[in-house]
Amino acid sequence: MENGLDDCTQDGTVDLKGNPVLRSKRGGWRACSFVVVYEVFERMAYYGISSNLVVYLTTKLHEGTVRSSNNVTNWVGTIWMTPILGAYVADAHLGRYWTFLTASVIYLLGMSLLTLSVSLPALRPPPCKDANLDNCRKASTMQLAVFFGALYTLAVGTGGTKPNISTIGADQFDDFHPKEKAHKLSFFNWWMFSIFFGTLFANTVLVYIQDNVGWALGYGLPTLGLLISVAIFLAGTPFYRHRLPTGSPFTRMAKVIVAALRKSKVSVPSDPKELYELDLEEYAKGGKFRIDSTPTLRFLNKAAVKTGRTDPWMLCSVTQVEETKQMLRMIPILIATFVPSTMIAQINTLFVKQGTTLDRQIGSFKIPPASLGGFVTLSMLVCVVIYDRFFVSIARRWTKNPRGITLLQRMGIGLVFHVIIMIAASLIERHRLSVAREHGLVENGGQIPLTIFILLPQFVLMGVADAFLEVAKLEFFYDQAPESMKSLGTSYSTTSLGIGNFLSSFLLSTVSDITKKHGHRGWILNNLNASRLDYYYAFFAILNFLNFIFFLIVNRLYVYKAEVSDSMEVLAEELKGMTLTGPNQVSSHE
């Protein structure tokens, strides 16, 4: 075991009292094991609700297709947007640990209230068997207030847990220590596995319980699991390493932009060494990196030009300027991920609604429509393994890139799959509608004599697309964010999903309204057998194609951030020892 100074971490981590920590006493996999367990149960709780929410809104609260779908996507959009606030509070005020713990209590309160709302008959309208939802009694204002109040309380809680729990796990490894740096690669793989496991359990076991046993038990189990996981997280407290709040990343970026604007008429010196920068020792003390000046977004370099004034809103260091550049450079890529995130929103809304119209019987077993979401997870898991085990090693021989292909190239492949998915979904829906017409099931909205498994291609292909786009997106925004803004970088990925869900709500409402004008029937009705979802999916295919063209343009213009450490050299050494680390541990770092 290491002793003395060699046993101290070099990355600026401390205990809860702010004292430097010993590597042998805290952090590493011993600490991470408590963190990973939480993520399994949290994914079970979240997907246990979101996967089947459209079914509950339709069958229990008697909402129509557009309204129920939009209520799902608006809530999911909020879930994915609140992490920006959680990252801000953690980085600027409370730190990751206390932000996470406070948010966990709010999350549990939301889950408990939600379980109560689906358990008590007084908190939902009476059952209705009429196929025409317009004839069913709607939920009262009080019933809706309790149910959606619980959902959005839960959303506030996830805002504080989602961006901080993964970074708490990553914080347990010292980037300045070669052995721990290698272990960090393995952590990201196990982190993804915990997400897969929790999601798969929710999409299979929990949705079956909700559809066939009861919603009270279906929501009560993940609530209990979440409570146990928070207790396990608390039990690991003596082993955690913590990072002190470094200040709001938004404020740091705002200072650079304001300083550059205030000095807009000042010339930038040709020699970057004439720009203002702190001594290297100042960064080393806090386990931070100094970043050299780059020519991209040159206007922002004005913020580091010395004019005799040291006001932080007038003079910023080169490193601070470069951190701001790194976050701004990623915004066009972020915009290019909004449309595919809108496609992901269809999994828990229209895809599930399609499943309710099809034959779900296998013997005495009735398949819950939301359980097909499990095939997204399974196909994604299989593709990630194949990608890391085989594709990366083959591609590396041709490209000489440790990742096989760049992160943006991987994202581009995912975008192509999204075009294919919506073409396939449109063709499958056209076939479903033709069978409905053949059997006279258009007007009455009856069950179509087609197996629910005809929808499998669009679910499986979505998992394949996620293996390329979603994994690369998460890694890209984490990897390309400056070291001091990793939480904010991670929140870019969740912001993409949030805006994608809000965009889904907007498109669904807009298309529904436009297609009903001038006496037309409309593309999206409560009766899916009389709808034209095939047209709607074809519209999405065109939208994805145009988005792919936009991505090609921003990809060509994007400049990867300069390496700020010897991470490429370290990774090259790790690749030489693949027999020890395994090829599946390569794709989480560059």
Short mmCIF file of N, CA, C and O in Angstrom, two decimals, residues 274-341:
data_model
loop_
_atom_site.label_atom_id
_atom_site.label_comp_id
_atom_site.label_asym_id
_atom_site.label_seq_id
_atom_site.Cartn_x
_atom_site.Cartn_y
_atom_site.Cartn_z
N GLU A 274 1.13 36.87 -24.77
CA GLU A 274 0.86 38.21 -24.25
C GLU A 274 -0.53 38.31 -23.61
O GLU A 274 -0.86 39.31 -22.98
N LEU A 275 -1.34 37.27 -23.75
CA LEU A 275 -2.66 37.25 -23.13
C LEU A 275 -2.55 36.91 -21.65
O LEU A 275 -1.58 36.29 -21.21
N TYR A 276 -3.55 37.29 -20.88
CA TYR A 276 -3.53 37.07 -19.44
C TYR A 276 -3.75 35.59 -19.11
O TYR A 276 -4.68 34.96 -19.64
N GLU A 277 -2.90 35.06 -18.25
CA GLU A 277 -3.03 33.66 -17.81
C GLU A 277 -2.44 33.51 -16.41
O GLU A 277 -1.50 34.22 -16.04
N LEU A 278 -3.03 32.59 -15.62
CA LEU A 278 -2.52 32.31 -14.29
C LEU A 278 -1.29 31.41 -14.38
O LEU A 278 -1.07 30.73 -15.39
N ASP A 279 -0.49 31.39 -13.30
CA ASP A 279 0.67 30.51 -13.26
C ASP A 279 0.22 29.06 -13.23
O ASP A 279 -0.84 28.72 -12.69
N LEU A 280 1.05 28.20 -13.78
CA LEU A 280 0.73 26.77 -13.83
C LEU A 280 0.49 26.20 -12.44
O LEU A 280 -0.35 25.31 -12.24
N GLU A 281 1.25 26.73 -11.45
CA GLU A 281 1.13 26.23 -10.08
C GLU A 281 -0.27 26.45 -9.52
O GLU A 281 -0.78 25.66 -8.72
N GLU A 282 -0.93 27.55 -9.96
CA GLU A 282 -2.28 27.85 -9.47
C GLU A 282 -3.27 26.74 -9.87
O GLU A 282 -4.17 26.40 -9.11
N TYR A 283 -3.06 26.21 -11.07
CA TYR A 283 -3.94 25.13 -11.54
C TYR A 283 -3.56 23.81 -10.89
O TYR A 283 -4.44 23.01 -10.53
N ALA A 284 -2.27 23.56 -10.75
CA ALA A 284 -1.79 22.30 -10.19
C ALA A 284 -2.30 22.11 -8.76
O ALA A 284 -2.61 20.99 -8.34
N LYS A 285 -2.39 23.22 -8.01
CA LYS A 285 -2.81 23.14 -6.61
C LYS A 285 -4.22 22.57 -6.48
O LYS A 285 -4.51 21.85 -5.53
N GLY A 286 -5.07 22.89 -7.43
CA GLY A 286 -6.45 22.42 -7.38
C GLY A 286 -6.70 21.20 -8.23
O GLY A 286 -7.86 20.81 -8.43
N GLY A 287 -5.64 20.59 -8.74
CA GLY A 287 -5.81 19.42 -9.61
C GLY A 287 -6.50 19.76 -10.91
O GLY A 287 -7.24 18.95 -11.47
N LYS A 288 -6.28 20.98 -11.42
CA LYS A 288 -6.92 21.43 -12.65
C LYS A 288 -5.91 21.53 -13.78
O LYS A 288 -4.69 21.46 -13.55
N PHE A 289 -6.41 21.70 -15.00
CA PHE A 289 -5.56 21.80 -16.17
C PHE A 289 -5.52 23.23 -16.69
O PHE A 289 -6.52 23.95 -16.64
N ARG A 290 -4.38 23.62 -17.20
CA ARG A 290 -4.29 24.89 -17.91
C ARG A 290 -4.43 24.62 -19.39
O ARG A 290 -3.88 23.64 -19.90
N ILE A 291 -5.17 25.47 -20.09
CA ILE A 291 -5.45 25.24 -21.51
C ILE A 291 -4.81 26.35 -22.33
O ILE A 291 -4.97 27.54 -22.02
N ASP A 292 -4.09 25.97 -23.37
CA ASP A 292 -3.44 26.96 -24.25
C ASP A 292 -4.47 27.62 -25.17
O ASP A 292 -5.51 27.05 -25.50
N SER A 293 -4.16 28.83 -25.60
CA SER A 293 -5.04 29.59 -26.47
C SER A 293 -5.16 28.93 -27.85
O SER A 293 -4.19 28.38 -28.37
N THR A 294 -6.35 29.00 -28.43
CA THR A 294 -6.60 28.45 -29.77
C THR A 294 -7.16 29.56 -30.67
O THR A 294 -7.75 30.52 -30.18
N PRO A 295 -7.01 29.42 -31.98
CA PRO A 295 -7.48 30.46 -32.91
C PRO A 295 -8.98 30.44 -33.17
O PRO A 295 -9.52 31.37 -33.77
N THR A 296 -9.68 29.36 -32.78
CA THR A 296 -11.12 29.29 -33.03
C THR A 296 -11.87 30.29 -32.15
O THR A 296 -11.43 30.60 -31.03
N LEU A 297 -13.01 30.78 -32.64
CA LEU A 297 -13.80 31.79 -31.93
C LEU A 297 -12.90 32.89 -31.39
O LEU A 297 -12.95 33.27 -30.22
N ARG A 298 -12.08 33.41 -32.29
CA ARG A 298 -11.02 34.35 -31.92
C ARG A 298 -11.54 35.59 -31.19
O ARG A 298 -10.83 36.17 -30.36
N PHE A 299 -12.77 35.98 -31.47
CA PHE A 299 -13.32 37.17 -30.81
C PHE A 299 -13.28 37.06 -29.29
O PHE A 299 -13.02 38.05 -28.59
N LEU A 300 -13.50 35.85 -28.77
CA LEU A 300 -13.52 35.66 -27.32
C LEU A 300 -12.14 35.85 -26.70
O LEU A 300 -12.02 36.08 -25.49
N ASN A 301 -11.08 35.76 -27.53
CA ASN A 301 -9.72 35.98 -27.00
C ASN A 301 -9.56 37.41 -26.46
O ASN A 301 -8.67 37.67 -25.65
N LYS A 302 -10.42 38.31 -26.90
CA LYS A 302 -10.35 39.70 -26.42
C LYS A 302 -10.54 39.77 -24.89
O LYS A 302 -10.06 40.70 -24.24
N ALA A 303 -11.25 38.78 -24.34
CA ALA A 303 -11.50 38.78 -22.90
C ALA A 303 -10.20 38.62 -22.11
O ALA A 303 -10.13 39.00 -20.93
N ALA A 304 -9.16 38.04 -22.74
CA ALA A 304 -7.89 37.80 -22.05
C ALA A 304 -6.83 38.85 -22.40
O ALA A 304 -5.68 38.74 -21.97
N VAL A 305 -7.21 39.86 -23.17
CA VAL A 305 -6.26 40.93 -23.52
C VAL A 305 -6.07 41.85 -22.30
O VAL A 305 -7.05 42.30 -21.69
N LYS A 306 -4.83 42.12 -21.94
CA LYS A 306 -4.52 42.97 -20.78
C LYS A 306 -4.72 44.44 -21.15
O LYS A 306 -4.15 44.93 -22.12
N THR A 307 -5.55 45.12 -20.35
CA THR A 307 -5.79 46.56 -20.58
C THR A 307 -5.52 47.38 -19.33
O THR A 307 -5.82 48.57 -19.30
N GLY A 308 -5.00 46.74 -18.31
CA GLY A 308 -4.71 47.44 -17.05
C GLY A 308 -5.80 47.28 -16.02
O GLY A 308 -5.61 47.58 -14.84
N ARG A 309 -6.99 46.78 -16.42
CA ARG A 309 -8.08 46.56 -15.47
C ARG A 309 -8.17 45.08 -15.13
O ARG A 309 -8.06 44.22 -16.01
N THR A 310 -8.34 44.77 -13.84
CA THR A 310 -8.37 43.36 -13.39
C THR A 310 -9.75 42.92 -12.94
O THR A 310 -9.90 41.86 -12.34
N ASP A 311 -10.76 43.71 -13.22
CA ASP A 311 -12.15 43.35 -12.92
C ASP A 311 -12.46 42.01 -13.62
O ASP A 311 -12.23 41.88 -14.83
N PRO A 312 -12.96 40.97 -12.88
CA PRO A 312 -13.22 39.66 -13.51
C PRO A 312 -14.24 39.72 -14.64
O PRO A 312 -14.33 38.78 -15.43
N TRP A 313 -15.03 40.80 -14.72
CA TRP A 313 -15.95 40.97 -15.84
C TRP A 313 -15.30 41.77 -16.97
O TRP A 313 -15.95 42.11 -17.96
N MET A 314 -13.98 42.03 -16.79
CA MET A 314 -13.23 42.79 -17.80
C MET A 314 -11.99 42.04 -18.26
O MET A 314 -11.51 42.25 -19.37
N LEU A 315 -11.48 41.15 -17.40
CA LEU A 315 -10.26 40.39 -17.71
C LEU A 315 -10.41 38.95 -17.26
O LEU A 315 -10.68 38.68 -16.09
N CYS A 316 -10.25 38.03 -18.20
CA CYS A 316 -10.38 36.60 -17.92
C CYS A 316 -9.10 35.89 -18.36
O CYS A 316 -8.43 36.32 -19.31
N SER A 317 -8.79 34.79 -17.71
CA SER A 317 -7.60 34.03 -18.08
C SER A 317 -7.84 33.29 -19.40
O SER A 317 -8.98 33.05 -19.80
N VAL A 318 -6.74 32.93 -20.06
CA VAL A 318 -6.83 32.18 -21.32
C VAL A 318 -7.59 30.87 -21.10
O VAL A 318 -8.43 30.47 -21.91
N THR A 319 -7.31 30.19 -19.98
CA THR A 319 -7.98 28.93 -19.68
C THR A 319 -9.49 29.12 -19.57
O THR A 319 -10.27 28.32 -20.11
N GLN A 320 -9.91 30.19 -18.90
CA GLN A 320 -11.33 30.47 -18.77
C GLN A 320 -11.97 30.75 -20.13
O GLN A 320 -13.08 30.31 -20.41
N VAL A 321 -11.25 31.45 -20.98
CA VAL A 321 -11.73 31.73 -22.34
C VAL A 321 -11.88 30.44 -23.12
O VAL A 321 -12.89 30.21 -23.80
N GLU A 322 -10.88 29.57 -23.01
CA GLU A 322 -10.91 28.31 -23.77
C GLU A 322 -12.00 27.38 -23.26
O GLU A 322 -12.62 26.64 -24.04
N GLU A 323 -12.26 27.39 -21.95
CA GLU A 323 -13.36 26.59 -21.41
C GLU A 323 -14.69 27.05 -22.00
O GLU A 323 -15.53 26.23 -22.37
N THR A 324 -14.85 28.36 -22.10
CA THR A 324 -16.07 28.90 -22.68
C THR A 324 -16.19 28.51 -24.15
O THR A 324 -17.28 28.13 -24.63
N LYS A 325 -15.08 28.59 -24.87
CA LYS A 325 -15.08 28.18 -26.29
C LYS A 325 -15.52 26.72 -26.44
O LYS A 325 -16.30 26.37 -27.33
N GLN A 326 -14.98 25.86 -25.56
CA GLN A 326 -15.29 24.44 -25.66
C GLN A 326 -16.79 24.19 -25.48
O GLN A 326 -17.39 23.38 -26.20
N MET A 327 -17.41 24.89 -24.53
CA MET A 327 -18.84 24.71 -24.32
C MET A 327 -19.66 25.29 -25.47
O MET A 327 -20.68 24.71 -25.87
N LEU A 328 -19.24 26.43 -26.02
CA LEU A 328 -19.97 27.05 -27.13
C LEU A 328 -19.82 26.25 -28.43
O LEU A 328 -20.77 26.17 -29.22
N ARG A 329 -18.63 25.69 -28.65
CA ARG A 329 -18.39 24.93 -29.90
C ARG A 329 -19.31 23.71 -30.00
O ARG A 329 -19.61 23.25 -31.11
N MET A 330 -19.74 23.19 -28.86
CA MET A 330 -20.58 21.99 -28.87
C MET A 330 -22.04 22.28 -29.16
O MET A 330 -22.82 21.36 -29.44
N ILE A 331 -22.46 23.55 -29.10
CA ILE A 331 -23.88 23.88 -29.25
C ILE A 331 -24.46 23.47 -30.61
O ILE A 331 -25.56 22.90 -30.67
N PRO A 332 -23.76 23.71 -31.76
CA PRO A 332 -24.32 23.23 -33.04
C PRO A 332 -24.52 21.71 -33.07
O PRO A 332 -25.50 21.22 -33.64
N ILE A 333 -23.58 20.97 -32.46
CA ILE A 333 -23.74 19.51 -32.38
C ILE A 333 -24.95 19.18 -31.51
O ILE A 333 -25.73 18.28 -31.84
N LEU A 334 -25.11 19.91 -30.42
CA LEU A 334 -26.27 19.71 -29.54
C LEU A 334 -27.57 19.91 -30.32
O LEU A 334 -28.50 19.10 -30.21
N ILE A 335 -27.64 20.96 -31.13
CA ILE A 335 -28.84 21.24 -31.91
C ILE A 335 -29.16 20.10 -32.88
O ILE A 335 -30.31 19.73 -33.09
N ALA A 336 -28.09 19.50 -33.44
CA ALA A 336 -28.28 18.40 -34.39
C ALA A 336 -28.82 17.14 -33.73
O ALA A 336 -29.25 16.21 -34.43
N THR A 337 -28.81 17.08 -32.39
CA THR A 337 -29.34 15.89 -31.70
C THR A 337 -30.80 16.05 -31.27
O THR A 337 -31.38 15.10 -30.75
N PHE A 338 -31.39 17.23 -31.50
CA PHE A 338 -32.77 17.46 -31.08
C PHE A 338 -33.75 16.56 -31.83
O PHE A 338 -34.66 15.97 -31.22
N VAL A 339 -33.61 16.48 -33.15
CA VAL A 339 -34.56 15.69 -33.95
C VAL A 339 -34.52 14.20 -33.60
O VAL A 339 -35.57 13.59 -33.37
N PRO A 340 -33.33 13.56 -33.53
CA PRO A 340 -33.33 12.15 -33.13
C PRO A 340 -33.87 11.94 -31.71
O PRO A 340 -34.47 10.90 -31.42
N SER A 341 -33.70 12.92 -30.83
CA SER A 341 -34.29 12.82 -29.49
C SER A 341 -35.81 12.84 -29.57
O SER A 341 -36.50 12.23 -28.75
#
